[in-house]
PDB file of C-alpha atoms in Angstrom:
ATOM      1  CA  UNK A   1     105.964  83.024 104.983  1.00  0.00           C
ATOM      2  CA  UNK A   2     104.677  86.618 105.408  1.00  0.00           C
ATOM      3  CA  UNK A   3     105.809  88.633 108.518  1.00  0.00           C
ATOM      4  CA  UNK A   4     102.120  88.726 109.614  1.00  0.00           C
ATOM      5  CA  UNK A   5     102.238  85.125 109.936  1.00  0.00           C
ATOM      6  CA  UNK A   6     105.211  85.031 112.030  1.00  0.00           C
ATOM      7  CA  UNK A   7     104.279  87.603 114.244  1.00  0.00           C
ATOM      8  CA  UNK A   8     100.742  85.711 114.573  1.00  0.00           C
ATOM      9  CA  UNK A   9     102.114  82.350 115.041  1.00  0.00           C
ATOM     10  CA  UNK A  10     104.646  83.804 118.356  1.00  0.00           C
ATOM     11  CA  UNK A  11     101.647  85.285 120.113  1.00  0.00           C
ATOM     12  CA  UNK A  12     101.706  84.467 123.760  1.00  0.00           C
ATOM     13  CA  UNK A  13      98.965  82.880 125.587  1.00  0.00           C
ATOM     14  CA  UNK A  14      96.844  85.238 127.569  1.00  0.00           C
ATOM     15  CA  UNK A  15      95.453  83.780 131.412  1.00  0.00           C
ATOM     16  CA  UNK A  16      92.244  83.330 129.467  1.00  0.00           C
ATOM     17  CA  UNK A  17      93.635  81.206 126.853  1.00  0.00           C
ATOM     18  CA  UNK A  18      95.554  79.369 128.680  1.00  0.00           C
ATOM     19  CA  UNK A  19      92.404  78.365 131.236  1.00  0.00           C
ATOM     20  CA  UNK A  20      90.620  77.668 128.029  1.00  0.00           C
ATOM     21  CA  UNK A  21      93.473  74.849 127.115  1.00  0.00           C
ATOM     22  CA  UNK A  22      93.360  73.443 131.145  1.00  0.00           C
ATOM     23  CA  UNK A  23      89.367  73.281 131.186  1.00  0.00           C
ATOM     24  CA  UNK A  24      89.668  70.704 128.516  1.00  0.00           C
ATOM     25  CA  UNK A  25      89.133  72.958 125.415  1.00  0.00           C
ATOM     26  CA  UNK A  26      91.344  71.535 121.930  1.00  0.00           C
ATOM     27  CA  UNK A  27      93.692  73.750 119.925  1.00  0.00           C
ATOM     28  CA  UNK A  28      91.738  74.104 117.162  1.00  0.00           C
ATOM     29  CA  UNK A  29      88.844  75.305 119.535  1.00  0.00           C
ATOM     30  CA  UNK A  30      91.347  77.626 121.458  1.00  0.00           C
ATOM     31  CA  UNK A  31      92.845  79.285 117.994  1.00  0.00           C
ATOM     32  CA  UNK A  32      89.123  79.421 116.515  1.00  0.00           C
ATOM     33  CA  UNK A  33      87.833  81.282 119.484  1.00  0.00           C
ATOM     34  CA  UNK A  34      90.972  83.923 119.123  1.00  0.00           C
ATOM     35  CA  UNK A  35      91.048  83.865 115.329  1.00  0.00           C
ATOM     36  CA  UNK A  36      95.114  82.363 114.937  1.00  0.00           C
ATOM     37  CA  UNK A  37      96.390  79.698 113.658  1.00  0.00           C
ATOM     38  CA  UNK A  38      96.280  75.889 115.650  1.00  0.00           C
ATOM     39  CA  UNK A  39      99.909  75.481 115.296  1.00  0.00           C
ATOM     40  CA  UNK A  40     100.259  78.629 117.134  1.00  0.00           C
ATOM     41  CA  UNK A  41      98.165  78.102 119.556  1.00  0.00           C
ATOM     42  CA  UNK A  42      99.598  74.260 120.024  1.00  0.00           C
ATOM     43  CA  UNK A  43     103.065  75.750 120.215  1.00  0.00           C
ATOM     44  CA  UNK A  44     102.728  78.217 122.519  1.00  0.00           C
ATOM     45  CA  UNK A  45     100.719  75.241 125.005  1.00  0.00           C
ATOM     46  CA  UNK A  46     103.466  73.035 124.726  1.00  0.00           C
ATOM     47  CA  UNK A  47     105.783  75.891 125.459  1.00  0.00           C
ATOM     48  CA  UNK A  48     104.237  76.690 128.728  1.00  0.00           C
ATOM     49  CA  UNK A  49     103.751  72.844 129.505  1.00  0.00           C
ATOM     50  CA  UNK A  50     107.613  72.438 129.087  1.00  0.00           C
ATOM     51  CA  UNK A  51     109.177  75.717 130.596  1.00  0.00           C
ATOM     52  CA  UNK A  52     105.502  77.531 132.582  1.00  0.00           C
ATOM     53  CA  UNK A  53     106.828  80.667 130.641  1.00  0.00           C
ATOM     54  CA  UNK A  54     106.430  82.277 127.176  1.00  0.00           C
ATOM     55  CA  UNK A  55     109.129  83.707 125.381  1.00  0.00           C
ATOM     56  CA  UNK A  56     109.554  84.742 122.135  1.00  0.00           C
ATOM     57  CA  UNK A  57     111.782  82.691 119.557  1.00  0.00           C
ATOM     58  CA  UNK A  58     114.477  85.258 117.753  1.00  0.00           C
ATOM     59  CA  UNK A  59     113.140  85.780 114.430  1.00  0.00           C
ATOM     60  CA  UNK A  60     114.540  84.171 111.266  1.00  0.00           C
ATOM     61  CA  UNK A  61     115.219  85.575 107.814  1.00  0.00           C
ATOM     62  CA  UNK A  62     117.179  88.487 106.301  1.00  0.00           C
ATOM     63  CA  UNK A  63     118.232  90.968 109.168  1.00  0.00           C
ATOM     64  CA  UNK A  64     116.687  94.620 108.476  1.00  0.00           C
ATOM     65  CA  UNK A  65     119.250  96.830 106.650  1.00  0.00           C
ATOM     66  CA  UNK A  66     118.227  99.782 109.552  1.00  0.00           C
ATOM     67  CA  UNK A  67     117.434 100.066 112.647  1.00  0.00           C
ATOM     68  CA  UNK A  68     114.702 101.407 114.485  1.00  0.00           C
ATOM     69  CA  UNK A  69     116.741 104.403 115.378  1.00  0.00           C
ATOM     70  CA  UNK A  70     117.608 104.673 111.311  1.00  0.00           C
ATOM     71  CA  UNK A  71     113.783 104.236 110.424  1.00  0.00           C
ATOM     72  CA  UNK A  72     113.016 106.736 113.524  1.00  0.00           C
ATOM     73  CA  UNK A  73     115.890 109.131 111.595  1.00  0.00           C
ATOM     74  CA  UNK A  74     114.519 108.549 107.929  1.00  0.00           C
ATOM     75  CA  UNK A  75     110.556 109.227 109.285  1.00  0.00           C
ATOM     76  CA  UNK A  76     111.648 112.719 111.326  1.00  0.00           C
ATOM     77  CA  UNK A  77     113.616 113.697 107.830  1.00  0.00           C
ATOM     78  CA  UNK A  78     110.815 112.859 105.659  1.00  0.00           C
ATOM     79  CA  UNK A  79     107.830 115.251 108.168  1.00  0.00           C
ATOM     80  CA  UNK A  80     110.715 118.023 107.537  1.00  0.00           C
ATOM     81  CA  UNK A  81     110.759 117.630 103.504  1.00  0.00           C
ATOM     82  CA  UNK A  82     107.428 116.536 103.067  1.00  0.00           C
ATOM     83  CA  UNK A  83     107.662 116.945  99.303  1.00  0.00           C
ATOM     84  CA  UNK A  84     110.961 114.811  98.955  1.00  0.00           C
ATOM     85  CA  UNK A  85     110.783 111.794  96.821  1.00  0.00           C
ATOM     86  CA  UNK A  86     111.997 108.419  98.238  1.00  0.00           C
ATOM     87  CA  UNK A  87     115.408 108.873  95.913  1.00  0.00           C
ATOM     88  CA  UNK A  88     115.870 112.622  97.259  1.00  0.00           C
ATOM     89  CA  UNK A  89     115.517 111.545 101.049  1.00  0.00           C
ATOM     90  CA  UNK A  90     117.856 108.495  99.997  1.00  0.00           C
ATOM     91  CA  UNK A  91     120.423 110.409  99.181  1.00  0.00           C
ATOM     92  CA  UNK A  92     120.190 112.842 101.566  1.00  0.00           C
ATOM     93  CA  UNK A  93     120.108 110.007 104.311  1.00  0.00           C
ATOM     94  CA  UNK A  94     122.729 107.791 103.181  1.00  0.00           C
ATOM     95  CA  UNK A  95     125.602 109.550 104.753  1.00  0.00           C
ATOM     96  CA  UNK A  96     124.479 108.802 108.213  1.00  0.00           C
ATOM     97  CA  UNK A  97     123.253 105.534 107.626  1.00  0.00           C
ATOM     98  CA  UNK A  98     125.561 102.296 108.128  1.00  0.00           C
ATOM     99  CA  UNK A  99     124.820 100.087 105.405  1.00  0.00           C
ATOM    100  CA  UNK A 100     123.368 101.349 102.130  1.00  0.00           C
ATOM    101  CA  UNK A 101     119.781 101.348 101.468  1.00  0.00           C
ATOM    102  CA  UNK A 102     117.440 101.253  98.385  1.00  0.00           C
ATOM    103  CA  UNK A 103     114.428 103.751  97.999  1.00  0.00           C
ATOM    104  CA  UNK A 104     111.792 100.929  98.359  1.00  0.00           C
ATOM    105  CA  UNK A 105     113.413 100.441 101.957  1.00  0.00           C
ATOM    106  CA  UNK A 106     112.975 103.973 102.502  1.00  0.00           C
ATOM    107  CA  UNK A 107     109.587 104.234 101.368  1.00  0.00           C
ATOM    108  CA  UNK A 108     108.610 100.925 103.726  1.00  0.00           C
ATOM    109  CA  UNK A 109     110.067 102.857 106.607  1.00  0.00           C
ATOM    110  CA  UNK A 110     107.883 105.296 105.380  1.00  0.00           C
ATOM    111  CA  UNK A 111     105.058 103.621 105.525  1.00  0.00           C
ATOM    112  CA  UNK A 112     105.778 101.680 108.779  1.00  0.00           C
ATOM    113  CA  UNK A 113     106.043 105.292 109.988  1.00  0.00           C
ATOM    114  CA  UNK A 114     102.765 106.434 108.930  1.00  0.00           C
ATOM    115  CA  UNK A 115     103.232 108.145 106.279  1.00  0.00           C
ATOM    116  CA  UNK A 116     101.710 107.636 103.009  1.00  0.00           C
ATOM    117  CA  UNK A 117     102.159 109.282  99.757  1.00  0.00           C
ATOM    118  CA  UNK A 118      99.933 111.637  98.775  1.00  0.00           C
ATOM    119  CA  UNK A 119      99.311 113.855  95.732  1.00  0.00           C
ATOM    120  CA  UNK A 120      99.199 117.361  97.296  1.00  0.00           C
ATOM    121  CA  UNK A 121      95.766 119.348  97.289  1.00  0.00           C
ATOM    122  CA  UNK A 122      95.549 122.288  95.078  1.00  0.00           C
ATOM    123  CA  UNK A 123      93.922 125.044  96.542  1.00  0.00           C
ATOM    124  CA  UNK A 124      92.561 128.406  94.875  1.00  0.00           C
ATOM    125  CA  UNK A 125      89.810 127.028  92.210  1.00  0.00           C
ATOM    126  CA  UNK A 126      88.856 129.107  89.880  1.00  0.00           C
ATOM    127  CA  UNK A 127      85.745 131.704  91.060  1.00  0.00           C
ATOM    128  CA  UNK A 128      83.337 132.738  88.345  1.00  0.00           C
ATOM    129  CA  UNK A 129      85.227 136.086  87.507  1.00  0.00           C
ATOM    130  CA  UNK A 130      88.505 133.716  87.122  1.00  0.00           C
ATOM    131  CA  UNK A 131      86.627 132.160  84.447  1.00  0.00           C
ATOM    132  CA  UNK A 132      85.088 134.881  82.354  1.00  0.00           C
ATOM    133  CA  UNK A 133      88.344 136.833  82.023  1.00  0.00           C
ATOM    134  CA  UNK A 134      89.965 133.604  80.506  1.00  0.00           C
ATOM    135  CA  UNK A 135      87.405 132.744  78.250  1.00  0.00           C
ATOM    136  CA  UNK A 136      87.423 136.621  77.251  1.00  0.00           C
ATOM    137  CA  UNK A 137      91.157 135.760  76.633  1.00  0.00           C
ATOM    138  CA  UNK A 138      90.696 132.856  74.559  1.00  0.00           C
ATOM    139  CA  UNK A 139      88.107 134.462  72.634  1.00  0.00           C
ATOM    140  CA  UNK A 140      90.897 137.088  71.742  1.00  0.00           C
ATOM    141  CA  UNK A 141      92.885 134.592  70.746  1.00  0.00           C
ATOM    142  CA  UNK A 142      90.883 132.567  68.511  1.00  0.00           C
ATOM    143  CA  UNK A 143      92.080 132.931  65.425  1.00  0.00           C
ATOM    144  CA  UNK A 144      95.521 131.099  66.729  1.00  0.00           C
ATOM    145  CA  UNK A 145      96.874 127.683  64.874  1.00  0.00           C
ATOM    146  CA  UNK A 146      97.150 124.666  66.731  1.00  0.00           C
ATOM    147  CA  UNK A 147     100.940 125.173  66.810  1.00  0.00           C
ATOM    148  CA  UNK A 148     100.636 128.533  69.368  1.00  0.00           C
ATOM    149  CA  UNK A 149      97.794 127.048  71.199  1.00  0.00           C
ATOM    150  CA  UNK A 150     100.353 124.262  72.235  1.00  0.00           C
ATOM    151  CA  UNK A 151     102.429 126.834  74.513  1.00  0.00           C
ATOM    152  CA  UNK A 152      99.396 127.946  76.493  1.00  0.00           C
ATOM    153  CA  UNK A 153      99.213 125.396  79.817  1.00  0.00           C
ATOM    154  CA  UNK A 154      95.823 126.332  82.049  1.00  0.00           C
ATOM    155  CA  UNK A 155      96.690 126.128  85.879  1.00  0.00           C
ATOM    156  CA  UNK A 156      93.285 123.677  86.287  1.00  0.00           C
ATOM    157  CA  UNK A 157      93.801 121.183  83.400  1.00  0.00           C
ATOM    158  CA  UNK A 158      93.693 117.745  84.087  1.00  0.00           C
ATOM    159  CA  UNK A 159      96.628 115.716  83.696  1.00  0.00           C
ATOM    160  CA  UNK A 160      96.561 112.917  81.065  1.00  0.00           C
ATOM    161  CA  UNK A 161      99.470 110.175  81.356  1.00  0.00           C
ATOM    162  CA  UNK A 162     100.043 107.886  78.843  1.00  0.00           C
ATOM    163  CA  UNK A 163     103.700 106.775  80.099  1.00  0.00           C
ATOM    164  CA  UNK A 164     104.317 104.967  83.639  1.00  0.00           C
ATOM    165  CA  UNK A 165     105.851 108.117  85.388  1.00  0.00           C
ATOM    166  CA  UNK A 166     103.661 111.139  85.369  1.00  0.00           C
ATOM    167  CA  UNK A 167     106.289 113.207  87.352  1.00  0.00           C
ATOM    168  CA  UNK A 168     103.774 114.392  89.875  1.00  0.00           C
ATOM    169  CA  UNK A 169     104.853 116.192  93.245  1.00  0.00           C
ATOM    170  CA  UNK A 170     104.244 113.439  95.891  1.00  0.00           C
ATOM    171  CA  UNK A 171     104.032 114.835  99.776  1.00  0.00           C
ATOM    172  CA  UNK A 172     104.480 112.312 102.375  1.00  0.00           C
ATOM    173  CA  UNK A 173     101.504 112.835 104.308  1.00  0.00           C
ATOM    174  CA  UNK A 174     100.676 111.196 107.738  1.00  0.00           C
ATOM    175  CA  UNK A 175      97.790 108.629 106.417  1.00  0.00           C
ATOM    176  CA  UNK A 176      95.418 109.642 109.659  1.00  0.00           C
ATOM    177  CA  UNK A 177      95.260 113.364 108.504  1.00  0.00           C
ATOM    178  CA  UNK A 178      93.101 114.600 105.038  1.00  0.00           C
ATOM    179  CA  UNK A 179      94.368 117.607 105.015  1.00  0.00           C
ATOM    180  CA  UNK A 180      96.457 120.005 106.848  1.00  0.00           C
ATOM    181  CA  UNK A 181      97.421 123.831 105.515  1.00  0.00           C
ATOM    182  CA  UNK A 182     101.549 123.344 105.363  1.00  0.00           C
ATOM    183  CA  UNK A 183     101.260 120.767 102.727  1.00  0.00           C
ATOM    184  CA  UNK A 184      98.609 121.730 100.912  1.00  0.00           C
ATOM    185  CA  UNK A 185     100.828 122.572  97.419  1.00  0.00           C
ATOM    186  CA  UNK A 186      99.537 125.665  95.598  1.00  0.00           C
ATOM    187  CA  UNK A 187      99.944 127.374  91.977  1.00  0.00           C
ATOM    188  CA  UNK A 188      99.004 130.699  93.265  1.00  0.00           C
ATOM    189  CA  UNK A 189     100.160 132.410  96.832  1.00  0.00           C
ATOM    190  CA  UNK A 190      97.713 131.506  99.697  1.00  0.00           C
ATOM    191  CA  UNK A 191      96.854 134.559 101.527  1.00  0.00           C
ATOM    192  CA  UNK A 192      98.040 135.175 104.628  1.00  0.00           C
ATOM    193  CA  UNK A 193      96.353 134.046 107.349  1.00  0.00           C
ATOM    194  CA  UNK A 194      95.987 136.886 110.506  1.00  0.00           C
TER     195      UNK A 194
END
């Protein structure tokens, strides 16, 4: 069962719900007017019927490899190398961690952390006098085989992947922000800002 569904099913009774269960209201009723799960809401009720408190039951299922210190540690590493993959900040993390832990752990603490990764903006588009100087370069050069045109990469061109990997620079970027200037990734020097 998902960790949602736990986490649903141990949700304690508010005074509201529970005077909706003593004015005569069922379970089903009850967990349709708050959007859980009967069972929940039926467990909970006989909960408070047996003991007039709510506590939560400890959790079953694999214990978490970190803590929530560790995942606090791995996030506040992660805003410092925002351009670190999951396997760079693993190994650079592992050494103060207890147990070992794989990259998709890292990247869940990641996430849990909110941060998402990002591909990084590019910044500095070409202006109009960008683009007649290149195509007076290429014009130059037109007479070139296929073979020499092969070693000329344009900062702009779109990136075609045919494999799974496409060996992009990721930045783990706080998913609430669009963009802010320090990770904004650039070909070209920004200017600097006065």
């Amino acid at each position: 069962m998902p960790l949602s569904s736990f986490r649903r099913q141990y949700e304690q009774l508010s005074e509201f719900q529970r005077s909706m269960m003593e004015a005569g209201w069922s379970a089903r009723r009850v967990a349709r007017q708050l959007g859980s799960s009967d069972c929940a809401v039926r467990r909970c009720w006989d909960q408070w019927i047996r003991e007039m408190s709510f506590t939560r039951r400890p959790g079953s299922g694999r214990p978490r490899k970190t803590s929530c210190r560790e995942a606090r540690h791995i996030v506040r590493n992660t805003r410092v190398l925002l351009t670190a993959s999951s396997a760079a900040i693993q190994a650079q993390i592992a050494p103060s961690l207890e147990a070992p832990v794989s990259s998709r752990n890292i990247r869940r603490r990641l996430v849990a952390g909110h941060l998402g990764p990002r591909h990084p903006l590019r910044v500095l588009s070409l202006t109009p006098t960008h683009r007649r100087l290149r195509l007076e370069w290429c014009r130059a050069r037109g007479n070139w085989t296929a073979v020499e045109w092969n070693h000329v990469i344009f900062s702009d061109e779109s990136r075609f992947n045919l494999s799974s990997d496409d060996n992009r620079v990721r930045v783990w970027r706080p998913v609430v922000n669009a963009s802010i200037l320090p990770l904004i990734y650039s070909d070209t020097p920004l200017p600097q800002l006065v």
